[in-house]
Coordinates of C-alpha atoms and ligand atoms in Angstrom, one line a residue:
X13 CA -31.3 -20.1 50.7
X14 CA -33.2 -18.5 47.9
X15 CA -33.9 -14.8 48.2
X16 CA -37.5 -15.2 47.0
X17 CA -39.8 -17.5 48.8
X18 CA -41.1 -19.9 46.2
X19 CA -44.7 -19.7 45.2
X20 CA -46.6 -22.8 46.1
X21 CA -47.1 -25.3 43.2
X22 CA -45.0 -23.1 40.9
X23 CA -43.2 -24.9 38.1
X24 CA -39.4 -24.5 38.4
X25 CA -38.5 -21.5 36.3
X26 CA -37.6 -22.5 32.8
X27 CA -36.0 -20.1 30.3
X28 CA -38.4 -19.0 27.6
X29 CA -35.7 -18.5 25.0
X30 CA -32.4 -20.1 24.2
X31 CA -29.5 -19.0 26.4
X32 CA -27.0 -17.1 24.4
X33 CA -23.3 -16.4 25.1
X34 CA -21.0 -14.0 23.3
X35 CA -17.2 -13.8 23.9
X36 CA -15.2 -10.8 23.0
X37 CA -11.4 -11.4 22.7
X38 CA -9.4 -8.2 23.1
X39 CA -10.7 -5.7 25.7
X40 CA -9.2 -2.6 24.0
X41 CA -11.0 0.4 22.5
X42 CA -12.8 -1.7 19.9
X43 CA -13.6 -4.7 22.0
X44 CA -15.0 -2.5 24.8
X45 CA -17.1 -0.4 22.3
X46 CA -18.5 -3.7 20.9
X47 CA -19.1 -5.0 24.5
X48 CA -21.0 -2.0 25.7
X49 CA -23.1 -1.8 22.5
X50 CA -24.0 -5.5 22.9
X51 CA -25.0 -4.8 26.5
X52 CA -27.2 -1.8 25.9
X53 CA -28.9 -3.6 23.0
X54 CA -29.8 -6.6 25.1
X55 CA -28.2 -9.1 22.6
X56 CA -27.0 -11.8 24.9
X57 CA -27.5 -13.5 28.3
X58 CA -23.8 -13.9 28.9
X59 CA -20.9 -11.7 27.8
X60 CA -17.3 -12.8 28.3
X61 CA -14.2 -10.6 27.9
X62 CA -10.8 -12.1 27.3
X63 CA -7.6 -10.1 27.1
X64 CA -3.9 -10.7 27.8
X65 CA -3.6 -8.0 30.5
X66 CA -5.3 -9.2 33.7
X67 CA -5.6 -5.9 35.5
X68 CA -7.0 -3.9 32.6
X69 CA -9.4 -6.8 31.9
X70 CA -10.7 -7.0 35.5
X71 CA -11.1 -3.2 35.6
X72 CA -13.2 -3.2 32.4
X73 CA -15.3 -6.1 33.7
X74 CA -16.0 -4.4 37.0
X75 CA -16.8 -1.1 35.3
X76 CA -19.4 -2.7 33.1
X77 CA -20.8 -4.8 36.0
X78 CA -21.3 -1.6 38.0
X79 CA -23.7 -0.4 35.3
X80 CA -26.0 -3.4 35.9
X81 CA -28.7 -1.3 37.5
X82 CA -29.1 0.6 34.2
X83 CA -28.7 -2.3 31.7
X84 CA -30.7 -5.4 30.6
X85 CA -29.7 -8.3 32.8
X86 CA -26.5 -9.9 31.4
X87 CA -24.0 -12.1 33.1
X88 CA -20.6 -10.5 32.6
X89 CA -17.4 -12.5 33.1
X90 CA -13.7 -11.9 32.2
X91 CA -10.6 -13.9 32.3
X92 CA -7.2 -14.4 30.6
X93 CA -8.0 -18.1 30.6
X94 CA -10.0 -19.2 27.5
X95 CA -12.0 -21.8 29.5
X96 CA -14.3 -18.9 30.5
X97 CA -15.5 -18.8 26.8
X98 CA -16.8 -22.4 26.9
X99 CA -20.0 -22.9 24.9
X100 CA -20.0 -19.5 23.2
X101 CA -22.5 -19.0 20.4
X102 CA -20.4 -16.1 18.9
X103 CA -16.7 -15.3 19.4
X104 CA -15.7 -11.8 18.3
X105 CA -12.0 -11.3 17.9
X106 CA -10.6 -7.8 18.2
X107 CA -7.3 -8.6 19.8
X108 CA -4.3 -7.2 18.0
X109 CA -1.7 -4.6 17.6
X110 CA -3.3 -1.2 17.0
X111 CA -2.9 0.5 13.7
X112 CA -0.5 3.4 14.1
X113 CA -1.2 6.7 12.3
X114 CA -0.1 6.3 8.7
X115 CA 0.5 2.6 9.0
X116 CA -1.2 0.5 6.3
X117 CA -3.4 -2.3 7.5
X118 CA -1.3 -4.9 5.7
X119 CA 1.7 -3.8 7.7
X120 CA 0.0 -5.0 10.9
X121 CA -0.4 -8.5 9.5
X122 CA 2.5 -10.7 10.7
X123 CA 2.2 -9.4 14.3
X124 CA -1.4 -10.3 14.3
X125 CA -1.0 -13.8 12.7
X126 CA 1.2 -14.8 15.6
X127 CA -1.5 -13.6 18.1
X128 CA -4.2 -15.5 16.2
X129 CA -2.1 -18.7 16.6
X130 CA -2.6 -18.3 20.4
X131 CA -6.2 -17.1 20.2
X132 CA -8.1 -19.2 17.7
X133 CA -7.2 -22.8 18.8
X134 CA -8.5 -22.4 22.4
X135 CA -11.7 -20.6 21.2
X136 CA -12.4 -23.5 18.9
X137 CA -11.6 -26.1 21.6
X138 CA -14.0 -24.6 24.1
X139 CA -16.7 -23.7 21.6
X140 CA -16.6 -26.1 18.7
X141 CA -20.0 -25.0 17.3
X142 CA -19.3 -21.2 17.6
X143 CA -19.4 -18.6 14.9
X144 CA -16.1 -16.6 14.6
X145 CA -16.5 -12.9 13.8
X146 CA -13.1 -11.3 13.1
X147 CA -12.6 -7.6 13.5
X148 CA -8.8 -7.3 14.0
X149 CA -6.9 -5.8 11.0
X150 CA -6.1 -6.5 8.3
X151 CA -9.5 -8.0 8.6
X152 CA -9.8 -9.9 5.3
X153 CA -6.5 -11.7 5.7
X154 CA -7.0 -12.4 9.4
X155 CA -10.4 -13.9 8.7
X156 CA -8.7 -16.3 6.3
X157 CA -6.1 -17.0 9.0
X158 CA -8.8 -17.7 11.5
X159 CA -10.6 -20.0 9.0
X160 CA -7.4 -22.0 8.4
X161 CA -6.6 -22.2 12.1
X162 CA -10.1 -23.1 13.2
X163 CA -10.8 -25.9 10.6
X164 CA -14.4 -24.6 10.6
X165 CA -16.6 -24.6 7.5
X166 CA -16.4 -21.2 5.9
X167 CA -20.0 -20.2 6.8
X168 CA -19.0 -20.0 10.4
X169 CA -16.0 -17.7 9.9
X170 CA -16.9 -14.1 9.1
X171 CA -14.9 -10.9 8.9
X172 CA -16.6 -7.6 9.8
X173 CA -15.2 -6.5 6.4
X174 CA -16.8 -3.5 4.7
X175 CA -19.8 -3.4 7.0
X176 CA -18.2 -0.3 8.6
X177 CA -17.0 1.2 5.3
X178 CA -20.6 0.9 4.0
X179 CA -22.1 2.6 7.1
X180 CA -19.6 5.4 6.7
X181 CA -20.6 5.6 3.0
X182 CA -24.3 5.7 4.0
X183 CA -23.7 8.4 6.5
X184 CA -21.9 10.6 4.0
X185 CA -24.5 10.1 1.3
X186 CA -27.3 10.8 3.8
X187 CA -25.5 13.9 4.9
X188 CA -25.1 15.1 1.3
X189 CA -28.7 14.4 0.3
X190 CA -30.1 15.5 3.7
X191 CA -31.9 12.2 4.4
X192 CA -31.8 9.6 7.1
X193 CA -28.8 7.2 6.8
X194 CA -31.1 4.3 7.6
X195 CA -33.0 5.1 4.4
X196 CA -29.9 5.0 2.3
X197 CA -29.0 1.6 0.8
X198 CA -25.4 1.5 -0.4
X199 CA -22.8 -1.1 -0.5
X200 CA -19.0 -1.0 -0.4
X201 CA -17.5 -4.4 -1.2
X202 CA -14.1 -5.9 -1.6
X203 CA -11.2 -5.2 0.7
X204 CA -11.9 -3.4 4.0
X205 CA -9.9 -0.2 3.5
X206 CA -7.8 1.3 0.7
X207 CA -8.9 -0.8 -2.3
X208 CA -12.6 -1.1 -1.4
X209 CA -15.1 -1.0 -4.3
X210 CA -18.2 1.3 -4.0
X211 CA -21.2 -0.1 -5.9
X212 CA -22.7 3.0 -7.4
X213 CA -25.6 1.2 -9.0
X214 CA -26.7 -0.1 -5.5
X215 CA -27.3 3.3 -4.0
X216 CA -30.9 4.0 -3.4
X217 CA -32.9 6.2 -1.1
X218 CA -36.4 5.1 -0.2
X219 CA -36.4 2.7 -3.1
X220 CA -35.2 5.3 -5.7
X221 CA -31.9 4.5 -7.4
X222 CA -29.8 7.6 -6.9
X223 CA -27.5 7.3 -9.8
X224 CA -30.1 6.8 -12.5
X225 CA -32.1 9.6 -10.9
X226 CA -29.1 11.9 -11.2
X227 CA -28.4 10.8 -14.7
X228 CA -31.9 11.6 -15.8
X229 CA -31.5 15.0 -14.3
X230 CA -28.1 15.3 -16.1
X231 CA -26.5 16.3 -12.8
X232 CA -23.1 15.1 -13.8
X233 CA -21.2 17.1 -11.1
X234 CA -23.0 14.9 -8.6
X235 CA -21.2 11.9 -9.8
X236 CA -17.9 13.6 -9.0
X237 CA -19.4 14.3 -5.6
X238 CA -20.1 10.6 -5.1
X239 CA -16.5 9.7 -6.1
X240 CA -15.3 12.2 -3.5
X241 CA -17.6 10.6 -0.9
X242 CA -16.0 7.2 -1.6
X243 CA -12.6 8.7 -1.3
X244 CA -13.6 10.2 2.0
X245 CA -14.8 6.8 3.2
X246 CA -11.4 5.2 2.5
X247 CA -9.7 8.1 4.3
X248 CA -12.0 8.3 7.3
X249 CA -10.4 5.6 9.4
X250 CA -7.0 7.3 9.0
X251 CA -8.6 10.7 9.9
X252 CA -10.3 9.4 13.1
X253 CA -7.0 7.7 14.1
X254 CA -5.1 10.9 13.5
X255 CA -7.6 12.9 15.5
X256 CA -8.4 10.6 18.5
X257 CA -5.8 7.8 18.3
X258 CA -8.2 4.9 17.4
X259 CA -11.7 4.3 16.1
X260 CA -14.3 2.7 18.3
X261 CA -17.9 3.8 18.3
X262 CA -18.8 3.2 14.7
X263 CA -17.1 -0.3 14.7
X264 CA -18.8 -1.0 18.0
X265 CA -22.3 -0.4 16.6
X266 CA -21.5 -2.0 13.3
X267 CA -20.3 -5.3 14.9
X268 CA -23.2 -5.3 17.4
X269 CA -25.5 -5.0 14.4
X270 CA -23.9 -8.1 12.9
X271 CA -24.2 -10.0 16.2
X272 CA -27.9 -9.2 16.2
X273 CA -28.4 -10.6 12.7
X274 CA -26.5 -13.7 13.6
X275 CA -27.8 -14.6 17.0
X276 CA -31.4 -13.5 16.4
X277 CA -31.4 -15.2 13.0
X278 CA -32.4 -12.0 11.3
X279 CA -31.3 -13.1 7.8
X280 CA -30.4 -9.6 7.0
X281 CA -27.9 -8.8 4.2
X282 CA -24.6 -7.2 5.3
X283 CA -21.4 -6.5 3.4
X284 CA -19.0 -8.8 5.3
X285 CA -15.9 -10.7 4.6
X286 CA -16.7 -14.2 3.4
X287 CA -14.8 -16.9 1.4
X288 CA -15.1 -15.4 -2.1
X289 CA -13.8 -18.5 -3.9
X290 CA -16.1 -19.2 -6.8
X291 CA -17.3 -15.6 -7.1
X292 CA -16.5 -13.6 -10.3
X293 CA -13.1 -14.9 -11.6
X294 CA -11.8 -16.1 -8.2
X295 CA -11.9 -19.7 -9.1
X296 CA -9.4 -21.4 -6.9
X297 CA -8.0 -18.6 -4.7
X298 CA -8.8 -19.0 -1.0
X299 CA -9.5 -15.4 -0.2
X300 CA -11.9 -13.6 2.1
X301 CA -13.4 -10.4 0.7
X302 CA -16.6 -8.5 1.5
X303 CA -19.7 -9.3 -0.5
X304 CA -23.4 -8.7 0.5
X305 CA -24.1 -11.8 2.6
X306 CA -27.2 -13.0 4.4
X307 CA -26.5 -13.6 8.1
X308 CA -28.4 -15.8 10.5
X309 CA -28.0 -18.4 13.2
X310 CA -26.0 -20.6 10.9
X311 CA -23.5 -17.8 10.1
X312 CA -23.3 -17.0 6.4
X313 CA -26.5 -18.3 4.8
X314 CA -25.9 -17.1 1.3
X315 CA -24.2 -14.4 -0.8
X316 CA -26.2 -12.2 -3.1
X317 CA -25.6 -12.6 -6.8
X318 CA -24.3 -9.1 -7.4
X319 CA -23.9 -7.8 -10.8
X320 CA -20.6 -5.9 -11.0
X321 CA -19.6 -3.7 -13.9
X322 CA -16.4 -4.6 -15.7
X323 CA -14.6 -1.9 -13.8
X324 CA -15.9 -3.0 -10.4
X325 CA -15.0 -6.6 -11.2
X326 CA -11.6 -5.5 -12.2
X327 CA -11.1 -3.6 -8.9
X328 CA -12.5 -6.5 -6.9
X329 CA -10.1 -8.9 -8.6
X330 CA -7.2 -6.6 -8.0
X331 CA -7.9 -6.7 -4.2
X332 CA -8.1 -10.5 -4.4
X333 CA -4.8 -10.8 -6.2
X334 CA -3.1 -8.4 -3.7
X335 CA -4.4 -10.3 -0.7
X336 CA -3.5 -13.7 -2.2
X337 CA 0.0 -12.5 -2.7
X338 CA 0.2 -11.4 0.9
X339 CA -1.2 -14.7 2.1
X340 CA 1.4 -16.6 0.1
X341 CA 4.1 -15.1 2.3
X342 CA 2.4 -16.1 5.6
X343 CA 3.4 -19.0 7.8
X344 CA 0.2 -20.0 9.5
Ligands
LIG401 P1 -6.2 -1.8 21.4 O1 -7.0 -0.8 22.2 O2 -4.7 -1.8 21.4 O3 -6.8 -3.2 21.9 C1 -6.2 -4.5 21.5 C2 -6.4 -5.4 22.7 O4 -5.9 -6.7 22.4 C3 -5.5 -4.9 23.9 O5 -6.4 -4.8 25.1 C4 -4.5 -6.0 24.1 O6 -4.2 -6.3 25.5 C5 -5.3 -7.2 23.5 N1 -4.5 -8.4 23.2 C6 -3.2 -8.4 22.7 N2 -2.8 -9.6 22.6 C7 -3.7 -10.4 23.1 C8 -3.9 -11.8 23.2 N3 -2.9 -12.7 22.9 N4 -5.0 -12.3 23.7 C9 -6.0 -11.5 24.1 N5 -5.9 -10.1 24.0 C10 -4.8 -9.6 23.4 O7 -6.7 -1.8 19.9 P2 -8.1 -1.4 19.3 O8 -9.1 -1.9 20.2 O9 -8.1 0.0 18.9 O10 -8.1 -2.2 17.9 C11 -8.2 -3.6 17.9 C12 -8.1 -4.2 16.5 O11 -9.3 -3.8 15.8 C13 -6.9 -3.6 15.6 O12 -6.4 -4.7 14.9 C14 -7.6 -2.6 14.7 O13 -6.9 -2.3 13.6 C15 -8.9 -3.3 14.5 N6 -10.0 -2.5 13.9 C16 -10.8 -3.1 13.0 C17 -11.8 -2.4 12.4 C18 -12.6 -3.0 11.3 O14 -13.5 -2.3 10.7 N7 -12.5 -4.3 11.0 C19 -12.2 -1.1 12.9 C20 -11.4 -0.5 13.9 C21 -10.3 -1.2 14.5

């Protein structure tokens, strides 16, 4: 019996907007930070958690469900069985071995490829039209692995890539210039992590290009400061891991931001890992690297035609070559 007595002659309730469903695979620190940010930002009607450890998974589900009185209404489910993900619009994969202090992201790889062989096929089977958003590290290679395992067109397989590096970059520039990070436009492209490429010419605050402004003022020491800021970006994950054991909040917000652009068809430009074949001198190589990409309901809608300086192009190509060499040794 329905709790509310129906109002006479009322039409049966019909949803006013399309029902959306997000699945998060991996209910660890990163997966849970993403899940809670998605919930607080009212991004989906249904949120599903999948993990390999049933007790931890149920504990996390109950803990989130108990916050229902303070959150936008969202159906939260969790299971170790992938059938719970059926009909997902977006599947976010964070499952993986955790990066240990001092361990390079590439070292994590083979362990995570084996995991992906168990994760990607059932996700695809239950949600053949979904968009895959990969977060597990090394994210660029694992996005390629997910693309290969899924058989999806490349526009539906995205890696969170340098979206996080770019937000760290924007924070540090904002802090240095004493402005709001949301007013700082700055992109880091290429590999997520050690060999990422900072695009100096893209940095602007409130529409004013920062580098040419500094050059006109002949503030050369500021350029060194900017280089130091980029170095700090590449070191920041290691520093947070050293201090608290893992990173979670910034990646949580950064991935929720991508989920919003995708599911709400915002068509915003984010630096994310996309199939970079055909860009710059990557003619045949099947490699995923971050470039500023427009995201919407169809996944990657386009990639901006970035002008890279010779040095930037060189560094971007170096990342591509390194990743391609790593991929050649993988059995997928
Ligand atoms: P964590 O806290 O160890 O969580 C990983 C979770 O994956 C655990 O709950 C595991 O039980 C689960 N898991 C393991 N195997 C499976 C499986 N077969 N199926 C389902 N779940 C499984 O790690 P944490 O959450 O800290 O990190 C997760 C991943 O995100 C790691 O690969 C990190 O390196 C990566 N990050 C990526 C970032 C990025 O910018 N792309 C940023 C931060 C972390």
